[in-house]
mmCIF file of C-alpha atoms in Angstrom:
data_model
loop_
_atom_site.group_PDB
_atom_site.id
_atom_site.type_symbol
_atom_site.label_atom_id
_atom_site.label_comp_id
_atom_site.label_asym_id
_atom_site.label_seq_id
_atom_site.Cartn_x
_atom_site.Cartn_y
_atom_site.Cartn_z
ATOM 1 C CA UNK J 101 70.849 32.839 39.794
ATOM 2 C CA UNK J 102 72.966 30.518 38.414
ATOM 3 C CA UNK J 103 76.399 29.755 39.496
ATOM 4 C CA UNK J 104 78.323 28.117 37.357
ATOM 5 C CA UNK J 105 78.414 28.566 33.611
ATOM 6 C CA UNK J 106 79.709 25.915 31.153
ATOM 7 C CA UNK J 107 81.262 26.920 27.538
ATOM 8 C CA UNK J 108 80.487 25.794 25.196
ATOM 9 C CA UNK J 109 77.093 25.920 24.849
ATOM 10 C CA UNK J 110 76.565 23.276 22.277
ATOM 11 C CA UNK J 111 79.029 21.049 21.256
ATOM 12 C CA UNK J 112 79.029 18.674 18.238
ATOM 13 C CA UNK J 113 81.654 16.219 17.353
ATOM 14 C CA UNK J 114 82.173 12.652 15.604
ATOM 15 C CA UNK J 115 81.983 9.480 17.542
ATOM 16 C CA UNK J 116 85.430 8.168 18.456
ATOM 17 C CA UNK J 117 86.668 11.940 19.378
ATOM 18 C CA UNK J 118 87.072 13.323 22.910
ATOM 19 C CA UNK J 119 84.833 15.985 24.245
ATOM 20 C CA UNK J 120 85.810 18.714 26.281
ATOM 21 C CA UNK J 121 83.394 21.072 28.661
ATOM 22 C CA UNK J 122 84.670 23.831 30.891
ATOM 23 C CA UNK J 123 82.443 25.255 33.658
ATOM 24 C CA UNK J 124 83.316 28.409 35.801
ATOM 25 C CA UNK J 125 81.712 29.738 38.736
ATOM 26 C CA UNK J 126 82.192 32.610 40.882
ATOM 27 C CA UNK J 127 82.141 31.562 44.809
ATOM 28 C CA UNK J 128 84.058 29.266 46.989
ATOM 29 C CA UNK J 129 83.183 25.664 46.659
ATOM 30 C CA UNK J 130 83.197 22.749 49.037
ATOM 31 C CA UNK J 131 83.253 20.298 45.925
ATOM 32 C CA UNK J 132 81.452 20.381 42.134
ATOM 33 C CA UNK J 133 79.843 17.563 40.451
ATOM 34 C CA UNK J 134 78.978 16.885 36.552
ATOM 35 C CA UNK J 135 75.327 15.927 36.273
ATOM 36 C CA UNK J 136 74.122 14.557 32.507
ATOM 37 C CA UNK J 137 70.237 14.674 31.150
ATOM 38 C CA UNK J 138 69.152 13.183 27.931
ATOM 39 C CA UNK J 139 66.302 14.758 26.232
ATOM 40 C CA UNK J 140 62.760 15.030 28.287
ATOM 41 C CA UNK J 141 64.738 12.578 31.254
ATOM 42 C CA UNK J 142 65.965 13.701 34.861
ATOM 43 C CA UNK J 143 69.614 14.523 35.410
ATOM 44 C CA UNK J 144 71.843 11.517 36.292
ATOM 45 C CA UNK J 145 74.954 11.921 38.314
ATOM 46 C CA UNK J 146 78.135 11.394 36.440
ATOM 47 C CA UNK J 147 81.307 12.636 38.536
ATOM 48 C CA UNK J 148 82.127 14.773 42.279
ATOM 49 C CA UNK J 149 85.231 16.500 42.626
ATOM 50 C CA UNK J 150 85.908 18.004 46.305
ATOM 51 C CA UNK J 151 87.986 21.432 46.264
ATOM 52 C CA UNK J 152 90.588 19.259 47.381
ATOM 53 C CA UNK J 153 91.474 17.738 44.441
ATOM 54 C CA UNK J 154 92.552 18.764 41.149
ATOM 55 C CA UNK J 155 91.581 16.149 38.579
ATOM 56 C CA UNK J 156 89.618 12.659 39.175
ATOM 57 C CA UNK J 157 88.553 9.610 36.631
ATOM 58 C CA UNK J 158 85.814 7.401 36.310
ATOM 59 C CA UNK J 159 85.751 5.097 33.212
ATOM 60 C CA UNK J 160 85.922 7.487 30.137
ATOM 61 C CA UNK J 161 85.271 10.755 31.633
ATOM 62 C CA UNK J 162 88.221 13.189 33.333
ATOM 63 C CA UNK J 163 87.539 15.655 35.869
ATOM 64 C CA UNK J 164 90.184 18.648 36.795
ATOM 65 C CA UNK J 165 89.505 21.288 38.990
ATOM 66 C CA UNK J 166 91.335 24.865 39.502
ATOM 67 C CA UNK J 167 89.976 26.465 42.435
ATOM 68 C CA UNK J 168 92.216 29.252 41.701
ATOM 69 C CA UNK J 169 90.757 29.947 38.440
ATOM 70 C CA UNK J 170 87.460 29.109 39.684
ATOM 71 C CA UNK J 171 87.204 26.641 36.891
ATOM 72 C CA UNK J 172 86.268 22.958 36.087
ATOM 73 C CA UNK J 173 86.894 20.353 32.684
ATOM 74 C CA UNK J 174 84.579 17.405 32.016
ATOM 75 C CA UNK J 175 86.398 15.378 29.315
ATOM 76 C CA UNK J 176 84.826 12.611 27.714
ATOM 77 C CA UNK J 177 87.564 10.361 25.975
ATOM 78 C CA UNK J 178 86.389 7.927 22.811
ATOM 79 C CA UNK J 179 83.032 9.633 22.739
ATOM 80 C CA UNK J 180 79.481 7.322 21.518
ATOM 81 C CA UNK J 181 76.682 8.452 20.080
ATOM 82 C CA UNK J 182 75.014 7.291 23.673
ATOM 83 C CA UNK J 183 76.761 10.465 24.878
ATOM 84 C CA UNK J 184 74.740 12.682 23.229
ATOM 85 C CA UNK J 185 73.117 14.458 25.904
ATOM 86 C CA UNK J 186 73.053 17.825 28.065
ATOM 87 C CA UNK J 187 75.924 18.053 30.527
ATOM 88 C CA UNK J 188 75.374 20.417 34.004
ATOM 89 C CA UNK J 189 78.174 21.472 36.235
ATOM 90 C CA UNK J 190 76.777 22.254 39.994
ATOM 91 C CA UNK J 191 78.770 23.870 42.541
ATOM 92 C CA UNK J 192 78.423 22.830 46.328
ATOM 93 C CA UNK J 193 79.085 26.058 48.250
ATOM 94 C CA UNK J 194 80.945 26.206 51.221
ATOM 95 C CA UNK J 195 79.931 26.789 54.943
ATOM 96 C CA UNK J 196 76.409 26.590 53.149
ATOM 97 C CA UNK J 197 73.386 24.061 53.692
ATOM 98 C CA UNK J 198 72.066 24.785 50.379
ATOM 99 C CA UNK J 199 73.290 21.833 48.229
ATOM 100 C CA UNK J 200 73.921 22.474 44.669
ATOM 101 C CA UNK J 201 73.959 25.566 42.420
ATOM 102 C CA UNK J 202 73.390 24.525 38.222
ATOM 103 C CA UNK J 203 74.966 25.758 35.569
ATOM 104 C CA UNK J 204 73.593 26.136 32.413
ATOM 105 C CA UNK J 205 74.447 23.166 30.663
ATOM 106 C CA UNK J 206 76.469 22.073 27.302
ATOM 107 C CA UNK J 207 74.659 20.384 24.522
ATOM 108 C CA UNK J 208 76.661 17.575 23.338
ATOM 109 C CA UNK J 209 76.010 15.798 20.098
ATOM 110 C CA UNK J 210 78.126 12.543 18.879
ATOM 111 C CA UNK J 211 77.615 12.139 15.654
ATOM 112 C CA UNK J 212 77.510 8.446 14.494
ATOM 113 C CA UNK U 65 66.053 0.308 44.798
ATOM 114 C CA UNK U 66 63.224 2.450 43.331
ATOM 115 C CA UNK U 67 64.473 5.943 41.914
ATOM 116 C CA UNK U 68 62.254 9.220 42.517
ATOM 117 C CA UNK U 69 58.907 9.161 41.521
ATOM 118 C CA UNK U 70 57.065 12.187 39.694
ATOM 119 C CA UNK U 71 53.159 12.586 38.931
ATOM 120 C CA UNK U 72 51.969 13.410 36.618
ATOM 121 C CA UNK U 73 54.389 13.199 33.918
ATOM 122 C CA UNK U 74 52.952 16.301 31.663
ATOM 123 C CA UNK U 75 50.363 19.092 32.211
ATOM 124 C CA UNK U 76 48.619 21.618 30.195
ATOM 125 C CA UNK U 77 46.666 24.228 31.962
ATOM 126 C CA UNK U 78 45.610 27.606 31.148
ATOM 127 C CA UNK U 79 46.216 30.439 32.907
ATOM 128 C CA UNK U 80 45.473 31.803 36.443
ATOM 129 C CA UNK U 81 44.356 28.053 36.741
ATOM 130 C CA UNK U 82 46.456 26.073 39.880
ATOM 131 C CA UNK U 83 48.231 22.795 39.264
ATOM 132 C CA UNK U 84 49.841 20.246 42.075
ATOM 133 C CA UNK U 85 53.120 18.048 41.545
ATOM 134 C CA UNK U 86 53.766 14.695 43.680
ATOM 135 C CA UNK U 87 56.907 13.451 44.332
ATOM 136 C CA UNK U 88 57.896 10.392 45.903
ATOM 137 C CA UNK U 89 61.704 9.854 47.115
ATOM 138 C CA UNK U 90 63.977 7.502 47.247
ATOM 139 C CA UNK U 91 63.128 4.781 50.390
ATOM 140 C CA UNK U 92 65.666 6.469 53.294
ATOM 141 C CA UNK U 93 66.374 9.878 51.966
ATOM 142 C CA UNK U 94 65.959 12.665 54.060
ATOM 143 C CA UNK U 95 66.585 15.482 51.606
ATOM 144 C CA UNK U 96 64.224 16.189 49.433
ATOM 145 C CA UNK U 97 64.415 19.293 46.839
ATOM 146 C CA UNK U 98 62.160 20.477 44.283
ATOM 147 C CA UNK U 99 64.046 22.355 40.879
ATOM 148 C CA UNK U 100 62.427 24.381 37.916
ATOM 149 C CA UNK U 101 64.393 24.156 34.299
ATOM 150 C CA UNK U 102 63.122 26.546 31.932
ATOM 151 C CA UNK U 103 63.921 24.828 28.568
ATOM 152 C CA UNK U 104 67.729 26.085 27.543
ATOM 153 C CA UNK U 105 68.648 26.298 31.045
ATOM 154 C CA UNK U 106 70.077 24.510 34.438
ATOM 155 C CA UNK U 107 67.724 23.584 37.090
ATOM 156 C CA UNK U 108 67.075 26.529 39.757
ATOM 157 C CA UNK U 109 66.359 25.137 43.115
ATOM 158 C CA UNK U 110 62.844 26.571 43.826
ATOM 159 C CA UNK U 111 62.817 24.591 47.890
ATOM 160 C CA UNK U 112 64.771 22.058 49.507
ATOM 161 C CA UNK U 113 63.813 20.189 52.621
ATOM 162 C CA UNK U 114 65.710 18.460 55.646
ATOM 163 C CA UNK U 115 62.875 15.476 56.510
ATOM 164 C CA UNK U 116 59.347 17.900 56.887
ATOM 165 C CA UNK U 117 61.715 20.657 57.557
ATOM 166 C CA UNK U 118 62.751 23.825 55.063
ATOM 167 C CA UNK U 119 66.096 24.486 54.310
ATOM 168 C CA UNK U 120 65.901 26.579 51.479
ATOM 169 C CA UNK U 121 62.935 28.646 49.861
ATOM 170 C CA UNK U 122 64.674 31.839 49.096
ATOM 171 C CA UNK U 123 64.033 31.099 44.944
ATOM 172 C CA UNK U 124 60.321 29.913 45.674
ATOM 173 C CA UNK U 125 57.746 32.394 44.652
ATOM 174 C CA UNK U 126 55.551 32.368 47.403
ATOM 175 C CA UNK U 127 53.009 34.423 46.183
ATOM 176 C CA UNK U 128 51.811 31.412 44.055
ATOM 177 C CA UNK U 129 54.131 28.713 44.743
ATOM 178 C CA UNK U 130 53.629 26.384 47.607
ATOM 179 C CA UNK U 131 55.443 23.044 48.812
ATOM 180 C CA UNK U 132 54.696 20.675 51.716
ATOM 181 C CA UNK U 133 56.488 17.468 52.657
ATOM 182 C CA UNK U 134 54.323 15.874 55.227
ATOM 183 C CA UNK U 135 55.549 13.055 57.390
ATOM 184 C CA UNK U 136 59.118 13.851 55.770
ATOM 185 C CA UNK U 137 58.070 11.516 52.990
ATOM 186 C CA UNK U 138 56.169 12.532 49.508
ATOM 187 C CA UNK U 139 55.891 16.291 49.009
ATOM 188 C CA UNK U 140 53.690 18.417 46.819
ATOM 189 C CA UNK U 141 54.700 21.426 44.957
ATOM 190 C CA UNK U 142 51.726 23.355 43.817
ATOM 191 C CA UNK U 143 51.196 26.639 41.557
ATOM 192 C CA UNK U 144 48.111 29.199 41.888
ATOM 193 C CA UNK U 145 47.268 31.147 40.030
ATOM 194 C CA UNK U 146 49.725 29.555 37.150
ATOM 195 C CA UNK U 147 51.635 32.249 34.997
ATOM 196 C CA UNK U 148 52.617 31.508 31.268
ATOM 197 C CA UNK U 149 56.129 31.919 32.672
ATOM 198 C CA UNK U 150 55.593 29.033 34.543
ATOM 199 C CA UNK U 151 56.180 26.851 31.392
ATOM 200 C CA UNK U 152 59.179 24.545 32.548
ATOM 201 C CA UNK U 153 60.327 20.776 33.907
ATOM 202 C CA UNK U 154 59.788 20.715 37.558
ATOM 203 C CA UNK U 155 62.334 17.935 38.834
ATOM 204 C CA UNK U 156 62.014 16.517 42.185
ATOM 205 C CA UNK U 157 65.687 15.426 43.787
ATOM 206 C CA UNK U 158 66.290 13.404 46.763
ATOM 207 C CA UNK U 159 69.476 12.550 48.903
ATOM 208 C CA UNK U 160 70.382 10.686 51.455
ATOM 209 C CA UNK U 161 71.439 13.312 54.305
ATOM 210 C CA UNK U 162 71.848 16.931 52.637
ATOM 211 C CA UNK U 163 73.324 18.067 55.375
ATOM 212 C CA UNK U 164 75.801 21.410 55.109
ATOM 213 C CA UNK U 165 79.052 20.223 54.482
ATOM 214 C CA UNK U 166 78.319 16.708 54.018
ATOM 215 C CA UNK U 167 78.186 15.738 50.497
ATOM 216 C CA UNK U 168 75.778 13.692 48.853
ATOM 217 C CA UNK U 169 74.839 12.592 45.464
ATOM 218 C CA UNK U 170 71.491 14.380 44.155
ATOM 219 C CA UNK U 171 69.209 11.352 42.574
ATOM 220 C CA UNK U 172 66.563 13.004 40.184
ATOM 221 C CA UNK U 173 63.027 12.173 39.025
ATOM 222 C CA UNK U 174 62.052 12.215 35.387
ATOM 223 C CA UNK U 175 60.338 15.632 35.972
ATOM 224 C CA UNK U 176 56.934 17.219 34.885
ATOM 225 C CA UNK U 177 56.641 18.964 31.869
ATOM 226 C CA UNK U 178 54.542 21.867 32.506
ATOM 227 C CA UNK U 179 52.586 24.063 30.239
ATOM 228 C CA UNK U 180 50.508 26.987 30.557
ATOM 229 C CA UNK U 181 48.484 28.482 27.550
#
């Protein structure tokens, strides 16, 4: 079953905009993590959040985090056509060895 | 440092025919987890394993799916007799400890594109 579930499911937007993904999930987490996979490649890790925290950068993407709301953002600021790819929240459960739980993706297309 | 390393990179088989998956992990890593994505959807963990050890099978269907990881190295994921549901990406994952509570970055292979006719 799948744990978290990201909305929208496809997103399309000009290059130079920001792109927004929002994730939910239903159990208690010890942290979540954005994953990205371009067409026919593997997923590539882009960004961990630990329940601890409530928002975290790395270059032009934004993480926040509302473990009350069960709920995550991925925003990607100034996007590139480069971006266009498939973006996967996954939810580390707590008190759990089982690793990650995947959503089922957004669709992102930049449009040049 | 060499990523995760999948063979073979497509199959077509028909079927009630079996088909085997190698993958290789990163040098080092002692988790090692195997993931079907039906096309449209997230990757579902089918088995993860701690060195030659498993940690989690529950989603593997063991009446035809089978995984090994001998010598806590390479593992083999292997379908018989294959279903036409079967038609997905199997993605091989490795980290570095995987160990509950511990986090650790997942680093993926380029996966096997599976089809059955």
């Amino acid at each position: 079953s799948q744990q978290g579930e990201e909305d929208p499911q496809a997103l399309s937007i000009q290059e130079g905009e920001n792109a927004t993904m929002n994730c939910s999930y239903k159990t208690s987490i010890n942290n979540l993590q954005w994953y990205r996979q371009n067409s026919g490649r593997g997923l590539v890790h882009l960004i961990l959040i630990r329940s601890n925290e409530r928002e975290k950068h790395s270059g032009r993407l934004r993480v926040t985090l509302d473990t009350s709301k069960k709920s995550s953002s991925l925003l990607i600021t100034a996007s590139r056509a480069a971006d266009t790819a498939s973006y996967f929240c996954a939810t580390a459960p707590s008190g759990s060895a089982r690793q990650l739980t995947f959503g089922s993706g957004t669709q992102l297309t930049v449009l040049p | 440092e060499a990523g995760v390393a999948q063979s073979p990179r497509y199959k077509i088989i028909e079927k009630r025919q079996s088909v085997a998956f190698w993958c290789n992990p990163i040098s080092g890593h002692a988790t090692l987890y195997w993931y079907q994505q039906i096309l449209g959807q997230g990757p579902k963990l089918l088995i993860q394993f701690q060195n030659n050890g498993v940690v989690d099978d529950s989603q593997l269907p063991k009446d035809r799916f089978s995984a090994e990881r001998l010598k806590g190295v390479d593992s083999t994921l292997k379908i018989q007799p294959a279903k036409l549901e079967d038609s997905a990406v199997y993605l091989c994952a490795s980290s570095l400890t995987g160990l509950a509570g511990i986090t650790d970055t997942q680093y993926f292979g380029p996966g096997t594109r599976l089809t059955v006719l």
